[in-house]
PDB file of C-alpha atoms in Angstrom:
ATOM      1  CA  UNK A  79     -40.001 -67.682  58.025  1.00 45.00           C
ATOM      2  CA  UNK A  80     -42.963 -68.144  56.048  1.00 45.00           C
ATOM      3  CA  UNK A  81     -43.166 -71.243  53.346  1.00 44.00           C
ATOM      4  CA  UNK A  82     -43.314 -71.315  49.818  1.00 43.00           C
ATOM      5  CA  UNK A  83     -47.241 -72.010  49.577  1.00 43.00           C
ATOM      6  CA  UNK A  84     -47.592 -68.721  52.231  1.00 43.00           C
ATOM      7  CA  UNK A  85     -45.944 -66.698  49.493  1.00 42.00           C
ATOM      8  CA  UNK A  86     -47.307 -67.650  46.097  1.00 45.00           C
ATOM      9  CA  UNK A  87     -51.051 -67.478  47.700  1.00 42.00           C
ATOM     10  CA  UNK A  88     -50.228 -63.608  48.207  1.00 48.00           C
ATOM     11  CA  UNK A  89     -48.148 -62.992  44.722  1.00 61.00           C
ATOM     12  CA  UNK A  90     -50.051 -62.754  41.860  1.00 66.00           C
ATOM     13  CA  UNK A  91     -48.671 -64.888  38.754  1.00 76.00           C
ATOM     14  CA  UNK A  92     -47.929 -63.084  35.946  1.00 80.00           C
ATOM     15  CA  UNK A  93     -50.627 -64.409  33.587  1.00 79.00           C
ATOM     16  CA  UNK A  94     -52.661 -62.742  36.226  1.00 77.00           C
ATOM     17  CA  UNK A  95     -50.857 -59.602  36.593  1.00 77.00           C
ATOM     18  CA  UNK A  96     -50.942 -59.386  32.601  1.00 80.00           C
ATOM     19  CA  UNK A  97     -54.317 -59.927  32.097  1.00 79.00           C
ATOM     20  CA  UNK A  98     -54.593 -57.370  35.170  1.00 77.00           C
ATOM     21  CA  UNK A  99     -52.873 -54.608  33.456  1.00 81.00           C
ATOM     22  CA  UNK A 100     -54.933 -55.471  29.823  1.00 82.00           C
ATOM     23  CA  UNK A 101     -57.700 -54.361  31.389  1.00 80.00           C
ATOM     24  CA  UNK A 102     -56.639 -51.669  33.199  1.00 82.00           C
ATOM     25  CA  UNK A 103     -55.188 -50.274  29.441  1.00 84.00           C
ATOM     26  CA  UNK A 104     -58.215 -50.967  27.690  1.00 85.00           C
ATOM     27  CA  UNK A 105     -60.708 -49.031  30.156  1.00 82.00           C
ATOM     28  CA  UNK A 106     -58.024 -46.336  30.067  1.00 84.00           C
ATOM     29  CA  UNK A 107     -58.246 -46.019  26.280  1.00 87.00           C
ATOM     30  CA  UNK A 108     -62.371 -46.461  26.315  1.00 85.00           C
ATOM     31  CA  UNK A 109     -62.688 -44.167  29.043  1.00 86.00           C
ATOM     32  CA  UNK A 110     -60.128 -41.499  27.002  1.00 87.00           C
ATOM     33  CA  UNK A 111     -62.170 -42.113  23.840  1.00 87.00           C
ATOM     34  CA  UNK A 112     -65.238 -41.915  25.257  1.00 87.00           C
ATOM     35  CA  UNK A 113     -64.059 -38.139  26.674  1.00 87.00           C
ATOM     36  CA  UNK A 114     -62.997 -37.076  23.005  1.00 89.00           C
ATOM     37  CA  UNK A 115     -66.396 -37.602  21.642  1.00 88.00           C
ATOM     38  CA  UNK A 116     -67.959 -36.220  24.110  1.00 88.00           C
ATOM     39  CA  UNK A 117     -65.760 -33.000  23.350  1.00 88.00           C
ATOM     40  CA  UNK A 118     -66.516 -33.384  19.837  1.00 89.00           C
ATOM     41  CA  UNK A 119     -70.655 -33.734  20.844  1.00 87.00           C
ATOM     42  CA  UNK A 120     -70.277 -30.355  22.845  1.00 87.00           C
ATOM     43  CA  UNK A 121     -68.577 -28.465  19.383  1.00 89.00           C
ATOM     44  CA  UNK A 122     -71.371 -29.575  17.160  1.00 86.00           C
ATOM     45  CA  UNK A 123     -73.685 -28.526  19.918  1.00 85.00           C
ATOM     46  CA  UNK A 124     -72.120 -25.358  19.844  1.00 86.00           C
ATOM     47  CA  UNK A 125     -72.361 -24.968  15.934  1.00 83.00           C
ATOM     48  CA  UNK A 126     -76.089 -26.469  16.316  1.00 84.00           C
ATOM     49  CA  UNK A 127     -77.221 -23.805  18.087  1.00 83.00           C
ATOM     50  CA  UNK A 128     -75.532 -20.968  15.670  1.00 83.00           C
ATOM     51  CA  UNK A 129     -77.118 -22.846  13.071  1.00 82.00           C
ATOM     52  CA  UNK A 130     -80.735 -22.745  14.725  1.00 81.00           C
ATOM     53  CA  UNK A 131     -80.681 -18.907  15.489  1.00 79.00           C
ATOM     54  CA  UNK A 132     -79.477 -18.583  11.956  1.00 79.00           C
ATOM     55  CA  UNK A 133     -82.715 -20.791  10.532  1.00 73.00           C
ATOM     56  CA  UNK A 134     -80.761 -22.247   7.876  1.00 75.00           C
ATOM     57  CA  UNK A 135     -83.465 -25.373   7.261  1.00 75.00           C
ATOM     58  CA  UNK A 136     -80.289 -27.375   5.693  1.00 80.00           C
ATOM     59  CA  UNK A 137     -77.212 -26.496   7.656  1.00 80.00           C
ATOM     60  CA  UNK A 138     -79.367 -27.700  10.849  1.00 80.00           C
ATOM     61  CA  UNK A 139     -80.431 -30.904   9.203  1.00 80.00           C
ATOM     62  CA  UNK A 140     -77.048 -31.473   8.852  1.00 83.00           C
ATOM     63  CA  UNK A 141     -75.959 -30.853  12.008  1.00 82.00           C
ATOM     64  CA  UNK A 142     -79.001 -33.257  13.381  1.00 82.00           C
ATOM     65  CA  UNK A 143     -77.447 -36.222  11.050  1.00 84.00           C
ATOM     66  CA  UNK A 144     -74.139 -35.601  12.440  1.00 85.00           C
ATOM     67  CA  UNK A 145     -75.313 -35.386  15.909  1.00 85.00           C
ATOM     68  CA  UNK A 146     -77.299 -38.813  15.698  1.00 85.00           C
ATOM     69  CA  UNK A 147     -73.985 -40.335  14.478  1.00 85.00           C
ATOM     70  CA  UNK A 148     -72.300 -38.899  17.241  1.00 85.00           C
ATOM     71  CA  UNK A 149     -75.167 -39.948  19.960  1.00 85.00           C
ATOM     72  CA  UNK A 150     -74.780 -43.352  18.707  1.00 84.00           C
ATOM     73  CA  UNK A 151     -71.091 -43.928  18.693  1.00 85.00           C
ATOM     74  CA  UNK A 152     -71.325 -42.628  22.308  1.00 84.00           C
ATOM     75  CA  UNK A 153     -73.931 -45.686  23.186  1.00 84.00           C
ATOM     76  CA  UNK A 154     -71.833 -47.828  21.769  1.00 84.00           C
ATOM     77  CA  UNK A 155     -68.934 -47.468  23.479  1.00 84.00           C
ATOM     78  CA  UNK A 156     -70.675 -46.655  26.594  1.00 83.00           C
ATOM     79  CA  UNK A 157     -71.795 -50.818  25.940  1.00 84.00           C
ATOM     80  CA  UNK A 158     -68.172 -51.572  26.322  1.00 83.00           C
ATOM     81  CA  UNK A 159     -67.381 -49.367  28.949  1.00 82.00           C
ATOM     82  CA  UNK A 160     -69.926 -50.708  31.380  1.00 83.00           C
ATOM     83  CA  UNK A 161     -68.892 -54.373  31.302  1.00 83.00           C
ATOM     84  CA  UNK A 162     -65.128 -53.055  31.436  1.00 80.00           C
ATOM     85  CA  UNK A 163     -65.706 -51.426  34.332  1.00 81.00           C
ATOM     86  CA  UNK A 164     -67.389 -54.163  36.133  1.00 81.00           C
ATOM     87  CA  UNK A 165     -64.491 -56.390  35.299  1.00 79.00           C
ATOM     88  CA  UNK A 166     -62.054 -53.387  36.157  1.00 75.00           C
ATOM     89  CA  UNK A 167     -62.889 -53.178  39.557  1.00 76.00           C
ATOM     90  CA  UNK A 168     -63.498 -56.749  40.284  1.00 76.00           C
ATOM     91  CA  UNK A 169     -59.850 -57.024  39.093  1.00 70.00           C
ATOM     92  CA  UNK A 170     -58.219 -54.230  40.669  1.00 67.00           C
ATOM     93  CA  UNK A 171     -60.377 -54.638  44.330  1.00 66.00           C
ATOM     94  CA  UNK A 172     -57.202 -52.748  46.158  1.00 52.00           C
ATOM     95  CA  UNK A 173     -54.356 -54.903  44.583  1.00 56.00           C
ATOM     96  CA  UNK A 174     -51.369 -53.088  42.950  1.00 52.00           C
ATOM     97  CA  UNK A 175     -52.018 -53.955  39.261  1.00 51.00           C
ATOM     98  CA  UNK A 176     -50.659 -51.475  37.628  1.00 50.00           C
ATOM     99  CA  UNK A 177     -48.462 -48.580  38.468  1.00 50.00           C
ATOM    100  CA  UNK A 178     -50.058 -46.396  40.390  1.00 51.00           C
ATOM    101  CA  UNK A 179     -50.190 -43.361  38.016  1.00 50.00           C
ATOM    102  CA  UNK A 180     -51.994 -45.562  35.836  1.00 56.00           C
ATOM    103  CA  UNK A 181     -54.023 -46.309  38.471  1.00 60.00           C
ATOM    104  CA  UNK A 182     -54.981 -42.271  39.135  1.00 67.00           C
ATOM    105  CA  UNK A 183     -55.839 -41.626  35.622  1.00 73.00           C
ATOM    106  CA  UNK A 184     -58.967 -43.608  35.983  1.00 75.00           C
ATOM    107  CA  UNK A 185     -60.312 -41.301  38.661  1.00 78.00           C
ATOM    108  CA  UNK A 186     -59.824 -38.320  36.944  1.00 79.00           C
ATOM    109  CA  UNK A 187     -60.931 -39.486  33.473  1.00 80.00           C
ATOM    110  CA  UNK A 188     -63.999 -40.565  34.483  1.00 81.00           C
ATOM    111  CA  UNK A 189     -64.904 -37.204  36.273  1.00 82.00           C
ATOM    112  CA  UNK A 190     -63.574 -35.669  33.483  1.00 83.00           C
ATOM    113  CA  UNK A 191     -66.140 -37.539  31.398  1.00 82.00           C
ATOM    114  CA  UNK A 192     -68.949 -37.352  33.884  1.00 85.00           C
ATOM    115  CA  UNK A 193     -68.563 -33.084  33.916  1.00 86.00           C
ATOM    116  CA  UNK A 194     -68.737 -33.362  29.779  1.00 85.00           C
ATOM    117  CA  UNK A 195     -71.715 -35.519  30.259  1.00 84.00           C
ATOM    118  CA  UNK A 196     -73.342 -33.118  32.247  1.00 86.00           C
ATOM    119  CA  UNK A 197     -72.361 -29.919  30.392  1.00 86.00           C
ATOM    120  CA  UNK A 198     -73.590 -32.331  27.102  1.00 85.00           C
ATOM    121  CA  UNK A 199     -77.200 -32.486  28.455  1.00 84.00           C
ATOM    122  CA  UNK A 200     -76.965 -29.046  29.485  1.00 86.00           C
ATOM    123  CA  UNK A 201     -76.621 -27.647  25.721  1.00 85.00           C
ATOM    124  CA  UNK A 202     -78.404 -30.237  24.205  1.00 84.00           C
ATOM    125  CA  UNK A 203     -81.332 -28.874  26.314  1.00 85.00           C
ATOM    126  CA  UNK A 204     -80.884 -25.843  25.611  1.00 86.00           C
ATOM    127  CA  UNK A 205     -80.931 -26.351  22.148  1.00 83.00           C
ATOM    128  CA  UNK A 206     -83.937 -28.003  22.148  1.00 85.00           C
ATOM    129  CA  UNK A 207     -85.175 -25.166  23.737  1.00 87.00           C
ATOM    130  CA  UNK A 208     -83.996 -22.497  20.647  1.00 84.00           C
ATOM    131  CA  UNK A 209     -85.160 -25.176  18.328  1.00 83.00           C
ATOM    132  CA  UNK A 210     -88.763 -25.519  19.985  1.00 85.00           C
ATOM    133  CA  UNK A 211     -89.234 -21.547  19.722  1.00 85.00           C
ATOM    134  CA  UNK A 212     -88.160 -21.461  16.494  1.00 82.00           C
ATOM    135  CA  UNK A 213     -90.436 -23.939  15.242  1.00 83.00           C
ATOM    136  CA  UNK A 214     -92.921 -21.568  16.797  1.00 87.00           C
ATOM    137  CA  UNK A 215     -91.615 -18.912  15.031  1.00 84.00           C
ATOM    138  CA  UNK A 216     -91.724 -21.031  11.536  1.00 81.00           C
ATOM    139  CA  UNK A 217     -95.797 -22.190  12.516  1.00 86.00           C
ATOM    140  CA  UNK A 218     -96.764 -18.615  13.417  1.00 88.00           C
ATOM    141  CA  UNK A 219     -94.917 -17.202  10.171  1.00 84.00           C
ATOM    142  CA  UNK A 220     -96.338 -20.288   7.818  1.00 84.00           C
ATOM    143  CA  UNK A 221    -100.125 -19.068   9.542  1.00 86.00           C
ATOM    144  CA  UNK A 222     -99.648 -15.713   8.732  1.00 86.00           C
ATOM    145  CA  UNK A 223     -99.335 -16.529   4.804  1.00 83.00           C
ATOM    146  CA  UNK A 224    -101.666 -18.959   4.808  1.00 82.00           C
ATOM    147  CA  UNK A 225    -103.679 -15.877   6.129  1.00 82.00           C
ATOM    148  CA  UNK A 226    -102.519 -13.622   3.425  1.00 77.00           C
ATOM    149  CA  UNK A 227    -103.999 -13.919  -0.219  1.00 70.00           C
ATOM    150  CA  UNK A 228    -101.052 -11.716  -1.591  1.00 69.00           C
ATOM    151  CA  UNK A 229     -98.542 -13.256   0.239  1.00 55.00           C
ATOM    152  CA  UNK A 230     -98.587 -16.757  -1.749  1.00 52.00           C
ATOM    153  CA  UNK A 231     -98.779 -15.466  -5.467  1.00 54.00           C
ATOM    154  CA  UNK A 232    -102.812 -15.005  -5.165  1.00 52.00           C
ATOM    155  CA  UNK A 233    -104.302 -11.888  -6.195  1.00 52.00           C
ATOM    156  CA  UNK A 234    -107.883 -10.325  -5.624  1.00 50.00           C
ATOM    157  CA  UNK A 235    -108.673 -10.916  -9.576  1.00 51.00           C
ATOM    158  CA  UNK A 236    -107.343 -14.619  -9.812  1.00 51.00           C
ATOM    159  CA  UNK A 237    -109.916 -15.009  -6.666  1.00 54.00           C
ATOM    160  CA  UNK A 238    -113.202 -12.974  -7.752  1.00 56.00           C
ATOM    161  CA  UNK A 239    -115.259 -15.250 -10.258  1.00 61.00           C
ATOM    162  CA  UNK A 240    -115.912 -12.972 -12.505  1.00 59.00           C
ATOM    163  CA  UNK A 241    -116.072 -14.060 -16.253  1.00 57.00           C
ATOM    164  CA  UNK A 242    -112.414 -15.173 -17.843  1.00 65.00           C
ATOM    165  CA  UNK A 243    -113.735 -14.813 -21.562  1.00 71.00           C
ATOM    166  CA  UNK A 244    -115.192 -10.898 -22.884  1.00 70.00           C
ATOM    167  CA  UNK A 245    -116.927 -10.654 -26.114  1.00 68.00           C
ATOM    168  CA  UNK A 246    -115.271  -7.657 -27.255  1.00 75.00           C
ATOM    169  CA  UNK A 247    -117.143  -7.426 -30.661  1.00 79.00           C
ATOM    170  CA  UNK A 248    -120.868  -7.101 -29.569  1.00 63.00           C
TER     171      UNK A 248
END
């Protein structure tokens, strides 16, 4: 028979447990919202590069703005994530916490996340990539009229120096 102190060192109190499961919730949700922009980052990646085969100057600024905003929210919550993870393991460390469905939904939402990650840098290189040779593209074509007298509103008679006043009467 084992004593009373035996089985409350093994139990966990409820304030425990409670606290236990709080944190186990919370890095759920992070981890889930974390996913969802990163879903959302990969759309506007996919728009981005649309937008930089299409060289619409504007549309792609856009896109850049919305991107940083994007970027940053990711960061941020990635700050939150960390520590909650640190804490989530120290807590959970092979004790029953939660149910264990709960429990398996950590697993697969952060490979989940870590395959969007991956496909994230993936695009967001190769967009670089179609926005690097198009800038090319935009140099070489700005050279070219720079080049061209006729091409920027400059004739050969605005250029010559000959006289801009005639006596007509003699």
């Amino acid at each position: 028979m084992t004593s009373f102190t035996e089985t409350t060192a093994t139990e966990i109190d409820s304030a425990e447990l409670a606290q236990r499961v709080a944190v186990l919730k919370r890095f759920k949700t992070l981890l889930s919202q974390q996913r969802d922009r990163f879903k959302s980052y990969l759309e506007l990646l996919d728009k981005q590069q649309g937008v930089i085969e299409s060289g619409s100057a504007e549309d792609l600024l856009t896109y850049v703005e919305i991107e940083e905003k994007i970027v940053a929210d990711i960061f941020s919550i990635q700050k939150v994530i960390d520590p909650l993870e640190e804490m989530y393991y120290s807590v959970v460390s092979g004790r029953d916490i939660a149910s264990a469905e709960t429990q398996e939904e950590v697993p697969s939402l952060k490979a989940s996340l870590e395959k969007l990650k991956g496909e994230a840098v993936l695009r967001s290189s190769k967009n670089k990539e179609l926005l690097s040779k198009r800038m090319l593209e935009l140099r070489q074509e700005i050279k070219t009229l720079r080049n061209n007298p006729y091409a920027i509103g400059k004739n050969a008679f605005a250029q010559s120096n000959s006289a801009s006043l005639i006596d007509i009467k003699g």
